[in-house]
Tab-separated table of C-alpha atoms in Angstrom:
chain	number	residue	atom	x	y	z
A	23	MET	CA	7.840	0.177	34.352
A	24	MET	CA	4.262	0.981	33.438
A	25	ALA	CA	2.112	-1.931	32.501
A	26	GLN	CA	0.708	-2.199	28.976
A	27	GLN	CA	-2.156	-4.644	28.814
A	28	GLY	CA	-3.911	-5.020	25.470
A	29	HIS	CA	-5.127	-1.576	24.444
A	30	HIS	CA	-4.594	-0.047	27.956
A	31	LEU	CA	-1.824	2.156	29.355
A	32	THR	CA	-1.982	1.741	33.127
A	33	GLY	CA	0.107	2.032	36.206
A	34	PRO	CA	2.535	4.488	37.586
A	35	GLY	CA	3.667	7.160	35.071
A	36	ALA	CA	0.644	6.260	32.708
A	37	SER	CA	-0.142	10.073	31.969
A	38	VAL	CA	3.492	10.420	30.655
A	39	ARG	CA	3.314	7.318	28.630
A	40	LYS	CA	0.131	8.551	26.955
A	41	TYR	CA	1.655	11.806	25.954
A	42	ASP	CA	4.669	9.758	24.612
A	43	LEU	CA	2.345	7.634	22.556
A	44	LEU	CA	0.676	10.835	21.066
A	45	THR	CA	4.218	12.166	20.374
A	46	ALA	CA	5.102	9.025	18.504
A	47	LEU	CA	1.853	9.289	16.479
A	48	GLY	CA	2.649	12.977	15.610
A	49	THR	CA	6.315	12.374	14.658
A	50	PHE	CA	5.287	9.445	12.424
A	51	ALA	CA	2.759	11.657	10.682
A	52	LEU	CA	5.174	14.591	10.206
A	53	ALA	CA	7.588	12.224	8.346
A	54	ALA	CA	4.640	11.174	6.065
A	55	ASP	CA	2.713	12.728	3.206
A	56	ARG	CA	0.070	15.477	3.818
A	57	SER	CA	-2.900	13.251	3.609
A	58	THR	CA	-1.390	10.875	6.305
A	59	GLN	CA	-0.537	14.007	8.479
A	60	ARG	CA	-4.148	15.248	8.351
A	61	ARG	CA	-5.460	11.606	9.046
A	62	VAL	CA	-3.236	11.002	12.032
A	63	LEU	CA	-4.045	14.625	13.369
A	64	ARG	CA	-7.793	13.563	13.159
A	65	LEU	CA	-6.798	10.422	15.156
A	66	ILE	CA	-4.962	12.337	17.860
A	67	THR	CA	-7.844	14.737	18.215
A	68	LEU	CA	-10.264	12.023	18.486
A	69	ILE	CA	-8.036	10.204	21.105
A	70	THR	CA	-7.550	13.170	23.234
A	71	ALA	CA	-11.195	14.203	23.212
A	72	ARG	CA	-13.018	10.862	23.463
A	73	TYR	CA	-10.650	7.899	24.205
A	74	ASN	CA	-11.459	5.999	27.480
A	75	TRP	CA	-7.932	4.847	28.455
A	76	THR	CA	-9.254	2.872	31.363
A	77	ARG	CA	-11.541	0.805	29.139
A	78	GLY	CA	-9.271	0.940	26.087
A	79	GLU	CA	-12.021	2.116	23.688
A	80	PHE	CA	-14.204	5.051	22.495
A	81	SER	CA	-17.741	4.858	21.272
A	82	VAL	CA	-18.520	7.885	19.193
A	83	GLY	CA	-21.103	8.211	16.471
A	84	ARG	CA	-20.119	9.153	12.833
A	85	ARG	CA	-22.105	12.359	13.231
A	86	GLU	CA	-20.228	13.471	16.302
A	87	ILE	CA	-16.875	12.594	14.845
A	88	ALA	CA	-17.820	14.654	11.748
A	89	ARG	CA	-18.514	17.630	13.916
A	90	LEU	CA	-15.242	17.136	15.788
A	91	TRP	CA	-13.179	16.976	12.553
A	92	SER	CA	-15.213	19.477	10.674
A	93	VAL	CA	-16.024	17.283	7.827
A	94	ASP	CA	-18.993	15.289	6.477
A	95	GLU	CA	-19.973	11.805	7.498
A	96	ARG	CA	-18.771	10.277	4.202
A	97	THR	CA	-15.240	11.724	5.005
A	98	VAL	CA	-15.443	10.162	8.591
A	99	LYS	CA	-16.326	6.709	7.019
A	100	ARG	CA	-13.331	6.939	4.574
A	101	GLU	CA	-10.964	8.194	7.261
A	102	ILE	CA	-11.880	5.496	9.787
A	103	GLY	CA	-11.396	2.891	7.091
A	104	ALA	CA	-7.975	4.280	6.310
A	105	LEU	CA	-6.970	4.231	9.942
A	106	LYS	CA	-8.146	0.617	10.272
A	107	ALA	CA	-6.122	-0.201	7.080
A	108	LEU	CA	-3.097	1.248	8.864
A	109	GLY	CA	-3.737	-0.868	11.861
A	110	PHE	CA	-4.188	2.108	14.148
A	111	LEU	CA	-7.872	1.392	14.860
A	112	THR	CA	-9.832	-1.887	15.190
A	113	VAL	CA	-13.460	-2.590	15.857
A	114	LYS	CA	-14.039	-3.761	19.384
A	115	ARG	CA	-17.830	-3.960	19.147
A	116	PRO	CA	-19.816	-3.456	15.887
A	117	GLY	CA	-22.653	-0.975	16.110
A	118	ALA	CA	-26.094	-2.677	16.246
A	119	ARG	CA	-29.638	-1.751	17.279
A	120	GLY	CA	-29.000	1.983	17.509
A	121	ARG	CA	-25.779	1.688	19.332
A	122	VAL	CA	-22.611	3.258	17.714
A	123	THR	CA	-19.536	1.089	16.937
A	124	THR	CA	-16.926	0.791	19.565
A	125	TYR	CA	-13.264	1.179	18.521
A	126	ALA	CA	-9.875	0.388	20.137
A	127	VAL	CA	-6.630	2.195	19.467
A	128	GLU	CA	-4.027	-0.414	18.655
A	129	ILE	CA	-1.147	0.702	20.762
A	130	ASP	CA	1.208	-2.171	19.560
A	131	ALA	CA	0.630	-1.152	15.963
A	132	ILE	CA	1.415	2.592	16.610
A	133	LEU	CA	4.663	1.644	18.429
A	134	SER	CA	5.677	-0.713	15.662
A	135	ALA	CA	4.856	1.767	12.779
A	136	SER	CA	6.566	4.837	14.559
A	137	ALA	CA	9.695	3.050	15.887
A	138	GLN	CA	11.817	4.283	13.059
A	139	ASP	CA	10.957	7.994	13.873
A	140	TRP	CA	11.614	7.913	17.748
A	141	ASP	CA	15.205	9.130	17.387
A	142	ARG	CA	13.842	12.226	15.779
A	143	VAL	CA	12.470	13.306	19.045
A	144	GLY	CA	15.651	12.377	20.961
A	145	PRO	CA	17.551	9.556	22.692
A	146	ASP	CA	15.656	9.982	25.994
A	147	PHE	CA	12.375	9.616	24.127
A	148	ALA	CA	13.517	6.452	22.228
A	149	ASP	CA	14.676	4.940	25.352
A	150	ARG	CA	11.320	5.451	27.075
A	151	MET	CA	9.390	4.150	24.120
A	152	THR	CA	11.605	1.067	23.966
A	153	LEU	CA	10.677	0.509	27.629
A	154	MET	CA	6.992	0.840	26.779
A	155	THR	CA	7.221	-2.017	24.425
A	156	GLY	CA	8.590	-4.447	27.137
A	157	GLN	CA	11.467	-6.747	26.928
A	158	GLY	CA	11.943	-10.040	25.097
A	159	ASP	CA	9.868	-11.401	22.367
A	160	GLY	CA	7.492	-8.965	20.828
A	161	ALA	CA	9.606	-5.958	21.734
A	162	VAL	CA	10.009	-3.366	19.097
A	163	SER	CA	13.626	-3.243	17.934
A	164	THR	CA	15.459	0.008	18.101
A	165	VAL	CA	17.661	-1.096	15.172
A	166	VAL	CA	15.452	-0.019	12.182
A	167	PRO	CA	16.408	1.080	8.598
A	168	PHE	CA	16.702	4.903	8.243
A	169	PRO	CA	13.945	6.164	6.101
A	170	GLY	CA	15.418	7.463	2.777
A	171	VAL	CA	15.919	6.794	-0.827
A	172	VAL	CA	16.310	3.104	-1.872
A	173	THR	CA	19.537	2.920	-3.807
A	174	ASP	CA	20.093	-0.951	-4.337
A	175	ARG	CA	18.659	-2.698	-7.407
A	176	SER	CA	17.548	-5.865	-5.571
A	177	GLU	CA	14.089	-7.425	-6.043
A	178	TRP	CA	12.971	-6.036	-2.731
A	179	SER	CA	14.111	-2.509	-3.668
A	180	ARG	CA	11.922	-2.612	-6.906
A	181	ALA	CA	9.012	-4.048	-5.021
A	182	ARG	CA	9.223	-1.330	-2.318
A	183	MET	CA	9.028	1.396	-4.988
A	184	ALA	CA	5.821	-0.196	-6.303
A	185	LEU	CA	4.305	-0.534	-2.795
A	186	LYS	CA	5.221	3.037	-1.965
A	187	ALA	CA	3.584	4.308	-5.229
A	188	ALA	CA	0.491	2.362	-4.412
A	189	ASP	CA	-0.046	3.466	-0.953
A	190	LYS	CA	2.517	5.774	0.675
A	191	ALA	CA	0.985	5.771	4.149
A	192	ARG	CA	0.837	1.944	4.274
A	193	TYR	CA	4.271	1.645	2.787
A	194	GLN	CA	5.755	3.947	5.349
A	195	ALA	CA	3.901	2.278	8.416
A	196	TRP	CA	4.478	-1.543	7.350
A	197	PHE	CA	6.716	-2.120	4.318
A	198	GLN	CA	9.508	0.384	4.632
A	199	PRO	CA	10.701	-1.180	7.892
A	200	LEU	CA	11.210	-4.489	6.426
A	201	VAL	CA	14.715	-5.414	5.596
A	202	ARG	CA	15.850	-8.063	3.028
A	203	GLU	CA	17.301	-11.048	4.937
A	204	SER	CA	18.065	-13.560	2.188
A	205	ARG	CA	16.776	-15.082	-1.163
A	206	ALA	CA	16.612	-18.942	-1.613
A	207	ALA	CA	15.329	-20.219	-4.893
A	208	ASP	CA	11.749	-18.977	-5.133
A	209	THR	CA	11.526	-17.591	-1.552
A	210	LEU	CA	12.392	-13.988	-0.275
A	211	THR	CA	12.797	-13.636	3.298
A	212	LEU	CA	12.320	-10.177	4.907
A	213	ARG	CA	13.010	-9.304	8.497
A	214	ALA	CA	10.542	-7.087	10.556
A	215	PRO	CA	11.526	-4.879	13.380
A	216	SER	CA	9.290	-6.555	15.829
A	217	SER	CA	7.331	-9.881	16.223
A	218	PHE	CA	4.066	-7.844	16.261
A	219	HIS	CA	5.102	-6.123	13.008
A	220	ALA	CA	5.797	-9.487	11.358
A	221	ASP	CA	2.612	-11.007	12.533
A	222	TYR	CA	0.581	-7.981	11.263
A	223	VAL	CA	2.117	-8.078	7.914
A	224	LEU	CA	1.447	-11.787	7.592
A	225	THR	CA	-2.098	-11.516	8.652
A	226	HIS	CA	-3.144	-8.422	6.754
A	227	LEU	CA	-0.696	-7.434	4.091
A	228	ILE	CA	1.077	-10.543	2.837
A	229	GLY	CA	-0.978	-10.898	-0.354
A	230	GLU	CA	-0.224	-7.363	-1.446
A	231	LEU	CA	3.371	-7.714	-0.542
A	232	THR	CA	3.829	-11.031	-2.427
A	233	ARG	CA	2.141	-9.684	-5.566
A	234	ALA	CA	4.504	-6.703	-5.570
A	235	VAL	CA	7.607	-8.903	-5.096
A	236	ALA	CA	6.335	-11.402	-7.872
A	237	VAL	CA	6.006	-8.495	-10.389
A	238	ALA	CA	9.484	-7.196	-9.494
A	239	GLU	CA	10.992	-10.603	-9.610
A	240	PRO	CA	8.667	-13.236	-11.454
A	241	GLY	CA	10.870	-16.128	-10.023
A	242	ILE	CA	9.835	-15.431	-6.397
A	243	VAL	CA	6.467	-17.092	-5.470
A	244	THR	CA	6.771	-16.918	-1.603
A	245	VAL	CA	7.700	-14.116	0.705
A	246	GLU	CA	8.603	-14.983	4.417
A	247	ILE	CA	8.519	-12.444	7.123
A	248	ILE	CA	10.610	-13.216	10.279
A	249	GLY	CA	10.883	-11.240	13.638
A	250	PRO	CA	14.018	-9.756	15.023
A	251	SER	CA	16.874	-12.151	15.734
């Protein structure tokens, strides 16, 4: 199996895994709204044109990205911010003294966000992607909720509708895969498809998530996120 180290895809079969990662990104985008499709297409173009897989980074100025994307620099700033909000990009080294910012593509975040769409490509693809995540703790679960219309009337169902209305792309990437596990007094427990997914939501999105749940069900004050069993 190919080694995945941090932001790197290295080892035998690395070129195939890179194409698989781009396929996962594309499939995730095609199941999303049009603005997310355009945003992820821009990311795919940036990766294929400028990403250094060996170093796990790209250093490209805003002006060059604007030319590559056929947009202005204000659009680049907005789109990079949105990709960071999705967790797909992080700043590796801030720009300073005339140097441009260096970004890393968050492979784990892409794998976690796109896992629910792997079966759309085919079972062989889903198997390869599962291998890419590794085994044991931190592996992305292949048992994920099928994306569709929420039909139950639980507090989590109501909160999900509010989160989807607020930001559809973020909802599809991070909130939709969460599954209601249990409710005990003032605490709602949700299960994430992977340990990475759970950690990301707890680190970056727990405030927004808790507020949405509290509005849907005022008796809840705490939301717990657990990884796969």
